[in-house]
mmCIF file of C-alpha atoms in Angstrom:
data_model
loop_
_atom_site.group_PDB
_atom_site.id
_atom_site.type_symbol
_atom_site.label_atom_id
_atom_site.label_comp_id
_atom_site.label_asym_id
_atom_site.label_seq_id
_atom_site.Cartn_x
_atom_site.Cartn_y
_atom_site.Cartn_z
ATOM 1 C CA UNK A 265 -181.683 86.662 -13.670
ATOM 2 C CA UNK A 266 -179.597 89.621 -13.950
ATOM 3 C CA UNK A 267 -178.705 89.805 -17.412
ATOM 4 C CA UNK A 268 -181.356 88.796 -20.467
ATOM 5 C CA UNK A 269 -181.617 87.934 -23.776
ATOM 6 C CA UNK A 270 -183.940 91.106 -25.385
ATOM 7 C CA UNK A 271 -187.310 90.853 -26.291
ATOM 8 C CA UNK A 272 -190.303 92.817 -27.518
ATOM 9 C CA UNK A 273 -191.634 95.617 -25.677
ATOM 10 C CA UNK A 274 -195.124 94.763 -24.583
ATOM 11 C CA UNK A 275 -197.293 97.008 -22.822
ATOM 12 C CA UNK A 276 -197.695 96.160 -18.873
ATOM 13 C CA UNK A 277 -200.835 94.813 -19.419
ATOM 14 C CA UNK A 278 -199.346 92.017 -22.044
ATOM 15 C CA UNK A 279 -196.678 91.623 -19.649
ATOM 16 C CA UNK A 280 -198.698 90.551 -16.913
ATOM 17 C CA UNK A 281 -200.523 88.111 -19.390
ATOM 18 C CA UNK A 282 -197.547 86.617 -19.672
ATOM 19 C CA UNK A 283 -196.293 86.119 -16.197
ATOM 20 C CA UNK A 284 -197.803 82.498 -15.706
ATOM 21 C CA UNK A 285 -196.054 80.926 -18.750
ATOM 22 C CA UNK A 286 -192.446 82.308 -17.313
ATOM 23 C CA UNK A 287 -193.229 80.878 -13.867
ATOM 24 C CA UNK A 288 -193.884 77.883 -15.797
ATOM 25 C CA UNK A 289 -190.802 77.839 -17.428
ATOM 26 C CA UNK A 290 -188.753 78.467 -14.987
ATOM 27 C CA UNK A 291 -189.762 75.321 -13.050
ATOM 28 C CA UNK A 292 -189.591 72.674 -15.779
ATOM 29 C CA UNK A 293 -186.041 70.262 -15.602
ATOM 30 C CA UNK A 294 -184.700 71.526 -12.227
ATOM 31 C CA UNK A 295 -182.624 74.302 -10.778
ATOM 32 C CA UNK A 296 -179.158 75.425 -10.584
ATOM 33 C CA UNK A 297 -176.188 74.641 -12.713
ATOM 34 C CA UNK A 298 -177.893 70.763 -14.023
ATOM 35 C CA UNK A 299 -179.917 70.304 -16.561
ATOM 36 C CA UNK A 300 -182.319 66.980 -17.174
ATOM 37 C CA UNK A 301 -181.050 64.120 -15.233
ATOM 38 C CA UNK A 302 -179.242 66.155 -12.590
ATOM 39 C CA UNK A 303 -175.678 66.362 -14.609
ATOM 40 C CA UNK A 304 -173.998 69.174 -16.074
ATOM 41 C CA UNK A 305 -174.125 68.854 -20.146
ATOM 42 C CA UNK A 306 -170.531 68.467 -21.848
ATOM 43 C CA UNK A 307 -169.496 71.525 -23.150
ATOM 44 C CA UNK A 308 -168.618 72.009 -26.874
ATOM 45 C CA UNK A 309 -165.838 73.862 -28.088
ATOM 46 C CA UNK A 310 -165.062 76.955 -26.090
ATOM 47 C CA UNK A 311 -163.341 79.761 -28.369
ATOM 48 C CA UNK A 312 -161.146 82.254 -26.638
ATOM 49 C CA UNK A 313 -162.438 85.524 -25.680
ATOM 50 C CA UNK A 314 -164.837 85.696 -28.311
ATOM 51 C CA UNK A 315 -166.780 88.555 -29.948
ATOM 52 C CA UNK A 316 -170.139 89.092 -28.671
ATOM 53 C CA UNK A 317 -171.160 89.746 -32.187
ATOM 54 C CA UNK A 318 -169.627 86.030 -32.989
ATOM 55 C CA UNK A 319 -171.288 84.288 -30.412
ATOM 56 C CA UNK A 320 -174.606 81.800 -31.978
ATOM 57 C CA UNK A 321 -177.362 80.536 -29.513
ATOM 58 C CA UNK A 322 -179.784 77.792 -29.906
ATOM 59 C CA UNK A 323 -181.976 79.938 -29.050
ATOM 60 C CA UNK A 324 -181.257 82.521 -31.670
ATOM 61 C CA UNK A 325 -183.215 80.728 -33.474
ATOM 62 C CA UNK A 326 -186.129 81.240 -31.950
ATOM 63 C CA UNK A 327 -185.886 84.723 -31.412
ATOM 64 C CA UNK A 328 -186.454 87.753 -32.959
ATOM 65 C CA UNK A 329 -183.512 90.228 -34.190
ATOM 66 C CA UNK A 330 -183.786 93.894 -33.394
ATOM 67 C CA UNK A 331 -184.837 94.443 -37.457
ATOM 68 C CA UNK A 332 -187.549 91.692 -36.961
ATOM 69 C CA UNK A 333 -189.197 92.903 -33.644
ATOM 70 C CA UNK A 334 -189.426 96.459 -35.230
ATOM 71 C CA UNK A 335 -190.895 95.087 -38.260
ATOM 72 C CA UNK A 336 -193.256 93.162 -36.280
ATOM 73 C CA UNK A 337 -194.261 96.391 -34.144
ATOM 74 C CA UNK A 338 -194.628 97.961 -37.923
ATOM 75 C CA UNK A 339 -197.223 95.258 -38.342
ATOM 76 C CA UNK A 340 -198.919 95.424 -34.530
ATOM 77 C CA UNK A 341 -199.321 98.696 -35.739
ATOM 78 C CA UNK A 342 -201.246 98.844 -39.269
ATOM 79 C CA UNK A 343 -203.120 95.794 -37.429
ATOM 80 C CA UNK A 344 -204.214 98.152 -34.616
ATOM 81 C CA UNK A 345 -204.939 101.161 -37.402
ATOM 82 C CA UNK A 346 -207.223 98.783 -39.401
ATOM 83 C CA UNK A 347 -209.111 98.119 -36.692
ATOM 84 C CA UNK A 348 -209.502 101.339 -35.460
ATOM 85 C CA UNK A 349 -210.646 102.353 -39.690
ATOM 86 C CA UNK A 350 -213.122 99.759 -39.224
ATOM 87 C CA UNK A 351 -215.028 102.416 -37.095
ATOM 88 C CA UNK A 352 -214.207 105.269 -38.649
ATOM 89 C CA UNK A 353 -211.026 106.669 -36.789
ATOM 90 C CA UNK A 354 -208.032 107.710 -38.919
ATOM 91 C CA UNK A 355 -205.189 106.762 -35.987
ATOM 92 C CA UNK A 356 -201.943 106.210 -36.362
ATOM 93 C CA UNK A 357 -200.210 104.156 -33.952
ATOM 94 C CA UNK A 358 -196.850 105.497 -32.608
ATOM 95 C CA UNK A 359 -193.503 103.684 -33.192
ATOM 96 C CA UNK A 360 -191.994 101.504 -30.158
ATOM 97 C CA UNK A 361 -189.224 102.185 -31.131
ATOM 98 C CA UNK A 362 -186.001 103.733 -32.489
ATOM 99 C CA UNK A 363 -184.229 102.049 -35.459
ATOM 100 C CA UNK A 364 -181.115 100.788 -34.465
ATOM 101 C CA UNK A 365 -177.721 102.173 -33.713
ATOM 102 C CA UNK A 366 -174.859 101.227 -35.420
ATOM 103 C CA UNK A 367 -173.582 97.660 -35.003
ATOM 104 C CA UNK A 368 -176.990 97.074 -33.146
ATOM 105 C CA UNK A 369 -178.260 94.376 -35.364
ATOM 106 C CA UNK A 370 -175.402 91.773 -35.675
ATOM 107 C CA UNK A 371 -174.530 91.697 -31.834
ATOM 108 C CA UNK A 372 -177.628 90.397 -29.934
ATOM 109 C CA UNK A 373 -175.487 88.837 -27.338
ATOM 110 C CA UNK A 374 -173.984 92.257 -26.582
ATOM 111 C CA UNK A 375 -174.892 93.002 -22.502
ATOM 112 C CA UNK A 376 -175.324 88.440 -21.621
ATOM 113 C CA UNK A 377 -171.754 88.771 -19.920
ATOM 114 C CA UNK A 378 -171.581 92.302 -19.197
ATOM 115 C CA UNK A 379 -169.624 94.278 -20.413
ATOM 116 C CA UNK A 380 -166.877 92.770 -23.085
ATOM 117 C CA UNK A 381 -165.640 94.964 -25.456
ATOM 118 C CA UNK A 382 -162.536 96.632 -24.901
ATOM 119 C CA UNK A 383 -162.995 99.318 -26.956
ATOM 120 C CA UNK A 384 -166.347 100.349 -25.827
ATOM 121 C CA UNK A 385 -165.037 100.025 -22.152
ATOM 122 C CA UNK A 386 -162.122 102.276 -22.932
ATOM 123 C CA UNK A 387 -163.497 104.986 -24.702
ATOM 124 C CA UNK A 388 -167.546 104.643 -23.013
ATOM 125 C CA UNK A 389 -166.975 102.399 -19.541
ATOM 126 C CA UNK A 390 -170.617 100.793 -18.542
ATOM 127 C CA UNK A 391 -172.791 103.863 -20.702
ATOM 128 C CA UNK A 392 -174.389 100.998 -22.948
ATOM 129 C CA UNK A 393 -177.063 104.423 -25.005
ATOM 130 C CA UNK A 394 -173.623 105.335 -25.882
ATOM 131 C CA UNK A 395 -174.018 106.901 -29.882
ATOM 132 C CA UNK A 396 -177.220 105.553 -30.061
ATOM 133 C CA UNK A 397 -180.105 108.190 -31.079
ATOM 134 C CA UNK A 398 -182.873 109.266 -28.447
ATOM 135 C CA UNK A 399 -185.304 110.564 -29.891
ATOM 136 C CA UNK A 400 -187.901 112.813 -28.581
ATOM 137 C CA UNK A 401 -190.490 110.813 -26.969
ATOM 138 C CA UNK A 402 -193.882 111.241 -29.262
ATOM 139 C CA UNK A 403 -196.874 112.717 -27.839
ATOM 140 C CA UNK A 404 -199.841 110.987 -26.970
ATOM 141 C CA UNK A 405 -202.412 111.216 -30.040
ATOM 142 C CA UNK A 406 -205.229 113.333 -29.266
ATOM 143 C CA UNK A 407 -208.286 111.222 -29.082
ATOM 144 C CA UNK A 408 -212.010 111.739 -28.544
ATOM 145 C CA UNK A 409 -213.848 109.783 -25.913
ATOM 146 C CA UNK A 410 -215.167 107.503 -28.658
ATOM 147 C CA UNK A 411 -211.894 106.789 -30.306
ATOM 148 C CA UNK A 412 -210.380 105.793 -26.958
ATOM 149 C CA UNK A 413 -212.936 103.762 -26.359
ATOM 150 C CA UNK A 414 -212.455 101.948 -29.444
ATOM 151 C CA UNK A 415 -208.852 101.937 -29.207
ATOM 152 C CA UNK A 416 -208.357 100.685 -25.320
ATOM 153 C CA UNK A 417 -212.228 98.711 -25.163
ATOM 154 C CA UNK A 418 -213.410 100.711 -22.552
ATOM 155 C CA UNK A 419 -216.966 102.706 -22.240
ATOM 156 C CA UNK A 420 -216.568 106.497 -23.332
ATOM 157 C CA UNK A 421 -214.933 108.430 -20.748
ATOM 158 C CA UNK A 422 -213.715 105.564 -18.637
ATOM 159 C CA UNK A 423 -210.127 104.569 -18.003
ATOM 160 C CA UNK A 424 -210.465 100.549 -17.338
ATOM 161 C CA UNK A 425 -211.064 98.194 -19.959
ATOM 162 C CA UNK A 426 -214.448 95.589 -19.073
ATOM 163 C CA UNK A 427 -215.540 92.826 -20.504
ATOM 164 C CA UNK A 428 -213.552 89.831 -20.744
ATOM 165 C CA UNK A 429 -209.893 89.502 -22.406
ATOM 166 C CA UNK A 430 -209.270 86.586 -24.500
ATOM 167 C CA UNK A 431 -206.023 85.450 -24.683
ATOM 168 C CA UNK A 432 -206.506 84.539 -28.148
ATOM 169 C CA UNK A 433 -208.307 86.065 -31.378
ATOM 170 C CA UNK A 434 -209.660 82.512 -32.280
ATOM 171 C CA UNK A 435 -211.724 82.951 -28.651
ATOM 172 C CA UNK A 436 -212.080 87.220 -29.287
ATOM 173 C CA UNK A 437 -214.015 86.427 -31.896
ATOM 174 C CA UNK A 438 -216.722 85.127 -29.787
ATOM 175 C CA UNK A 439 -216.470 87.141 -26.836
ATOM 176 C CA UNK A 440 -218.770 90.195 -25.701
ATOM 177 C CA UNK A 441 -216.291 93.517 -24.516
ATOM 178 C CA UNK A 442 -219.917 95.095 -23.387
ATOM 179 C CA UNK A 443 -218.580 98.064 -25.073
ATOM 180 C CA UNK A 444 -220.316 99.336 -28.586
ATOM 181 C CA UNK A 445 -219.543 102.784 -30.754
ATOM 182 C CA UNK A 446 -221.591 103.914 -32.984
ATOM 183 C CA UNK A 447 -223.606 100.802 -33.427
ATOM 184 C CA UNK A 448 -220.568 98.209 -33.345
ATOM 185 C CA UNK A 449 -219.401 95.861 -30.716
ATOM 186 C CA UNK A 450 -215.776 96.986 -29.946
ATOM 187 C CA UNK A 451 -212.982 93.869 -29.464
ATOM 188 C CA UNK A 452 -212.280 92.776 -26.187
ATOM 189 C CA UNK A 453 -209.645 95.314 -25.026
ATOM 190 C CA UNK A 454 -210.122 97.314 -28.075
ATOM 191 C CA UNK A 455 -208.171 97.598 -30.920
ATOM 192 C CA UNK A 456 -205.024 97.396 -29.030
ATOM 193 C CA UNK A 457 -205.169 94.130 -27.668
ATOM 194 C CA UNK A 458 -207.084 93.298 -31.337
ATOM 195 C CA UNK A 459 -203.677 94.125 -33.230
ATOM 196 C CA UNK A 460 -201.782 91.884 -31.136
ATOM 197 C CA UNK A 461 -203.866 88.558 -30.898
ATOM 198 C CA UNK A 462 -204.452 88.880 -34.446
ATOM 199 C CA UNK A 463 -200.183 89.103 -34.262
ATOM 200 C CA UNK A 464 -198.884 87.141 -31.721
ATOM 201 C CA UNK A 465 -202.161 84.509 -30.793
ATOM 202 C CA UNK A 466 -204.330 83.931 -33.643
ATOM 203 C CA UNK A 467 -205.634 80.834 -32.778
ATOM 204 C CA UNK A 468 -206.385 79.129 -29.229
ATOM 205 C CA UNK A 469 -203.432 76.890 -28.080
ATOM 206 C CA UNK A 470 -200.987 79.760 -29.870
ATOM 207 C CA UNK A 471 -197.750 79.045 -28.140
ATOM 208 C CA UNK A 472 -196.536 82.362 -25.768
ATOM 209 C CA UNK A 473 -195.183 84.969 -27.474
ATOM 210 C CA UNK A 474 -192.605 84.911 -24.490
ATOM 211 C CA UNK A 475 -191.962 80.925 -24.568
ATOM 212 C CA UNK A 476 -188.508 81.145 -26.521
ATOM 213 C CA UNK A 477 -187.180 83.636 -23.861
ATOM 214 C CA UNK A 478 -188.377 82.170 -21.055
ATOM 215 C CA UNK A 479 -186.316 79.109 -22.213
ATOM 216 C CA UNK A 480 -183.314 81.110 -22.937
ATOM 217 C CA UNK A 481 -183.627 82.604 -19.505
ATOM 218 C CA UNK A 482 -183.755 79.141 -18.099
ATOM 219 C CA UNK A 483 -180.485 78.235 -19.773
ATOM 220 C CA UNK A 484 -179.057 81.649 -18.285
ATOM 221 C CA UNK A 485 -179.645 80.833 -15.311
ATOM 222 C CA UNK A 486 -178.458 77.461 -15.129
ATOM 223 C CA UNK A 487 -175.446 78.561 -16.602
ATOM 224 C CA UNK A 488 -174.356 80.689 -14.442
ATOM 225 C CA UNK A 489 -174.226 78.186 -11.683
ATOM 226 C CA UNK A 490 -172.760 75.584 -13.664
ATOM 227 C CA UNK A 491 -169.255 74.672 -12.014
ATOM 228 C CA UNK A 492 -167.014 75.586 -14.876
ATOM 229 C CA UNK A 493 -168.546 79.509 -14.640
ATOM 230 C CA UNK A 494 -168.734 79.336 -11.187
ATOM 231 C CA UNK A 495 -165.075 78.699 -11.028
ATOM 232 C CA UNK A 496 -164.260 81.402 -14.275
ATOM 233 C CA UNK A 497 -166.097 84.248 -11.990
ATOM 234 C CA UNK A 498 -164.220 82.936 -8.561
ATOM 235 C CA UNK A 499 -161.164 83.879 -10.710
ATOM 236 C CA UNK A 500 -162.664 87.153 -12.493
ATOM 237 C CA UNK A 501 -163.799 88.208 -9.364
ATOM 238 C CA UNK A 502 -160.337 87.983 -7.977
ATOM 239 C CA UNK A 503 -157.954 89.584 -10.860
ATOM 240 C CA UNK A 504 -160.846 92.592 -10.337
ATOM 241 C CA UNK A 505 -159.430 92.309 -6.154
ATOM 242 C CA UNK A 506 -155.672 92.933 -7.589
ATOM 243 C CA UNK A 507 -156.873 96.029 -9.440
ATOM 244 C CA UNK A 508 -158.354 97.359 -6.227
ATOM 245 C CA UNK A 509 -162.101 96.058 -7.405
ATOM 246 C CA UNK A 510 -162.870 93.980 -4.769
ATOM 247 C CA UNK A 511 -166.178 92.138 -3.753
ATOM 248 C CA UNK A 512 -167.646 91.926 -7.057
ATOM 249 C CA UNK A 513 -168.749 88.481 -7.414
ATOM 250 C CA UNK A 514 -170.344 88.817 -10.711
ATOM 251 C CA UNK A 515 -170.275 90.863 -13.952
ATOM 252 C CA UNK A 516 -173.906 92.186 -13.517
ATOM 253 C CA UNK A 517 -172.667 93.518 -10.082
ATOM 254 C CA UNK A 518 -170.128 96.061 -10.767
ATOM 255 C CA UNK A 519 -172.308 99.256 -11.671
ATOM 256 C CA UNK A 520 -174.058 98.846 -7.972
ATOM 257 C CA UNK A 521 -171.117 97.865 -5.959
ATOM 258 C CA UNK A 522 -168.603 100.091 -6.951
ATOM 259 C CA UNK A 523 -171.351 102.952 -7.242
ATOM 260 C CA UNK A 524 -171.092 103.914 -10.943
ATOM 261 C CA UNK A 525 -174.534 104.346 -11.187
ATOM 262 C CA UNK A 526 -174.785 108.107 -11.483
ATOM 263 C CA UNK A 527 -171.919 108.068 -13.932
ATOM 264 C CA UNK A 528 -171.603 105.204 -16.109
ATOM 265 C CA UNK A 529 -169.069 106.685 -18.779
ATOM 266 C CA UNK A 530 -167.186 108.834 -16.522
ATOM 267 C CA UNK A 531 -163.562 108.361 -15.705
ATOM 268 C CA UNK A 532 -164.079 105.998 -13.254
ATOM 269 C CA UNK A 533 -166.985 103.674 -14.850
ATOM 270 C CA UNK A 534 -163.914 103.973 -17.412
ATOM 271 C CA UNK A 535 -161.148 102.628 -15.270
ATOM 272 C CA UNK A 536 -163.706 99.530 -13.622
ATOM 273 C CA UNK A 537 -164.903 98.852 -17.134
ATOM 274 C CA UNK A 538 -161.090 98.448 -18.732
ATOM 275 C CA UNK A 539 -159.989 96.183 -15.726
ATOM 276 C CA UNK A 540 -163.285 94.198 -16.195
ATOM 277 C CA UNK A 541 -162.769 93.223 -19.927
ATOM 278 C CA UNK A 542 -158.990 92.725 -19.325
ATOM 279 C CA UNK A 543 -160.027 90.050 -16.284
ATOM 280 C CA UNK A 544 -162.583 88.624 -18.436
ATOM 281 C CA UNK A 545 -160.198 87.807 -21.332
ATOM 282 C CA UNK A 546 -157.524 86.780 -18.930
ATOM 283 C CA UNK A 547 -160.036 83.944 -17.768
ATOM 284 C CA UNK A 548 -161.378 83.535 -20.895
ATOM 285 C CA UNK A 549 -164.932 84.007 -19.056
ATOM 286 C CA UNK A 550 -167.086 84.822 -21.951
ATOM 287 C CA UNK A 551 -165.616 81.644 -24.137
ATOM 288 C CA UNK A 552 -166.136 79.268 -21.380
ATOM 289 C CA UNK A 553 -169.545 80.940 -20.444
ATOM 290 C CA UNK A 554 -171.090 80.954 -23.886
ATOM 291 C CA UNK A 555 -169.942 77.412 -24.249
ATOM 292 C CA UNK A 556 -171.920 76.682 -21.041
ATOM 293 C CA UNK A 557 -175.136 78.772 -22.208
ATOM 294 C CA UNK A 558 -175.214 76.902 -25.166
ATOM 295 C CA UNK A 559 -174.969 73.367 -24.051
ATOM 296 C CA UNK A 560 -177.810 74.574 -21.528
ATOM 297 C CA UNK A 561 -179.929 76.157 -24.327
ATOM 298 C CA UNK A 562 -179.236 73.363 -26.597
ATOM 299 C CA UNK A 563 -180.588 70.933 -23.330
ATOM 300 C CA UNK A 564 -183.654 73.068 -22.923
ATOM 301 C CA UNK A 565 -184.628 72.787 -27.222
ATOM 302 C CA UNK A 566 -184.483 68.994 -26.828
ATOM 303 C CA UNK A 567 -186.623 68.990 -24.414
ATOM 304 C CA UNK A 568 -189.389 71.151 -25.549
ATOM 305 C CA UNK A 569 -188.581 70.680 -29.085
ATOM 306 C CA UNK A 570 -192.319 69.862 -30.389
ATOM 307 C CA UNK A 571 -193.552 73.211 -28.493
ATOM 308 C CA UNK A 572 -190.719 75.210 -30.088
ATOM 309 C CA UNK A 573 -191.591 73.734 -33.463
ATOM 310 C CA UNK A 574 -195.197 74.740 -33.134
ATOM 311 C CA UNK A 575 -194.075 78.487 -32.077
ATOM 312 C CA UNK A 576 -191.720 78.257 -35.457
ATOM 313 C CA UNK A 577 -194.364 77.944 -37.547
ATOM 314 C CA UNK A 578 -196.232 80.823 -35.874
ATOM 315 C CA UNK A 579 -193.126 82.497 -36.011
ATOM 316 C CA UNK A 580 -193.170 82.343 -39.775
ATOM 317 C CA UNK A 581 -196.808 82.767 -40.117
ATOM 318 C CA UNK A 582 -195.938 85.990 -38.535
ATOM 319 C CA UNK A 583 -193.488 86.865 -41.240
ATOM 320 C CA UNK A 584 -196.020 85.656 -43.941
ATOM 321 C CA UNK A 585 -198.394 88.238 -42.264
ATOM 322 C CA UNK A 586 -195.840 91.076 -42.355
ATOM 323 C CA UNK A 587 -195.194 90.531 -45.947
ATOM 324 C CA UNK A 588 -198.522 91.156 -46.886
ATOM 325 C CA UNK A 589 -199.200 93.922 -44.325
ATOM 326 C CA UNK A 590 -196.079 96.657 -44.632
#
């Protein structure tokens, strides 16, 4: 899809982990705009040209806010430190992340249309890091061959991690890395991948970390070829013609087609970005395609609803953990 619901950041290797539950998901109930049974889902009621910020998911309620993923990197974190204390290496992991910008937290649906505030199109066009902080990236902590090994579970003065890699801490537990410091077994993958079983997949049979979004990326996708957005973009797509747009067939197309790339808050991105929001409220496209993401999400938590209670629980368990932790 072209446009996503966030998630945590994961390092590449937990990304790749992940890969064969999305693949998964992406399969189960069909393709294009139909849900189970082959028939586009009624749509509840469709507001006018809502506020991003207004806009509540199924889903939502399955995912994390920006404030909860940091706080769960917080906890990833003092995890990963503990572990690393256990053989005797003061380290402190770095943040993931900024805190957020202003208005960050109560607009998660921000970027699922593109762009659709007409006041941040006016005064910023498609520059979505507009007024939020960048801070200096942190340097890499200085550690000694032993420490690294620790950290990543690979033998001093290697790069690759050996030994096996659990998917869970419940199966960690039993597993040999083949790597020991200073008398210890290290955890499979080291105290990285430690911190976030312990986190994210205590137990064998956790549910995916990634399972809520792959769902919600499901429903995008579905959505967007549902009839009734099909036929609001056919008539974005041509109010953006009459203002000398042309060819854009969706929302998550404009930067690349009309080459803003280079300058996504110059005058230009400015004009495209004005005439994009007024076409989109002229349609109503972001009412009628929220009520269409919805109906599909709200498909999608029927039909996996004993999975999604089982990853609620975690969920919470998770939040139990960070209360005791930070």
């Amino acid at each position: 899809m072209s446009s996503s619901p966030r998630r945590p950041a994961l390092t590449t290797a937990l990304l790749a982990a992940t890969a064969v539950l999305l693949a998964g998901c992406s399969d189960g109930g069909g393709g294009g705009g139909k849900g189970k049974g082959g028939a586009e889902p009624a749509l509840g009621p469709v507001a006018t040209n809502p506020a991003t910020s207004s806009i509540s998911l199924p889903m939502d309620a399955y995912t994390d806010s920006d404030a909860e993923v940091r706080k769960m990197d917080a906890v990833q974190a003092r995890l990963i430190e503990r572990c690393m204390a256990r053989y005797g290496f003061s380290y402190e992991a770095p943040s993931k992340r900024p805190a957020a910008g202003s208005g960050a937290e109560a607009d998660r649906h921000r970027d699922l249309f593109g762009e659709a505030d007409p006041e941040h199109a006016a005064a910023y066009g498609y520059d979505g890091d507009s007024g939020v902080p960048r801070p200096a990236k942190p340097a890499p902590p200085q550690l000694s061959e032993s420490a690294s090994a620790v950290l990543f579970g690979t033998r001093p003065g290697e790069n690759a991690p050996v030994g096996p890699d659990p998917m869970s801490q419940e199966e960690a537990d039993k597993a040999d890395s083949g790597v020991e410091i200073g008398g210890q077994k290290v955890p499979a993958g080291g105290c990285l991948r430690e911190g976030y079983r312990k986190l994210y997949a205590p137990t064998k049979g956790s549910v995916d970390l990634l399972f809520s979004f792959g769902l919600a990326s499901q429903a995008h996708s579905r959505a967007q070829e549902d009839s009734r957005v099909v036929a609001a973009l056919k008539s974005w797509s041509e109010c953006m013609g009459k203002g000398g747009y042309g060819g854009v067939a969706t929302p998550y197309a404009v930067i690349e087609k009309l080459g803003l790339q280079e300058d996504k808050g110059g005058p230009k991105a400015i004009a495209v970005a004005t005439r994009d929001v007024a076409c989109k409220r002229e349609v109503n496209l972001v009412g009628i395609w929220a009520a269409a993401e919805s109906a599909y999400q709200q498909q999608l938590v029927e039909e996996h609803a004993e999975t999604l209670a089982q990853y609620k629980k975690e969920r919470d368990a998770r939040f139990k953990l960070a209360a005791s932790l930070i």
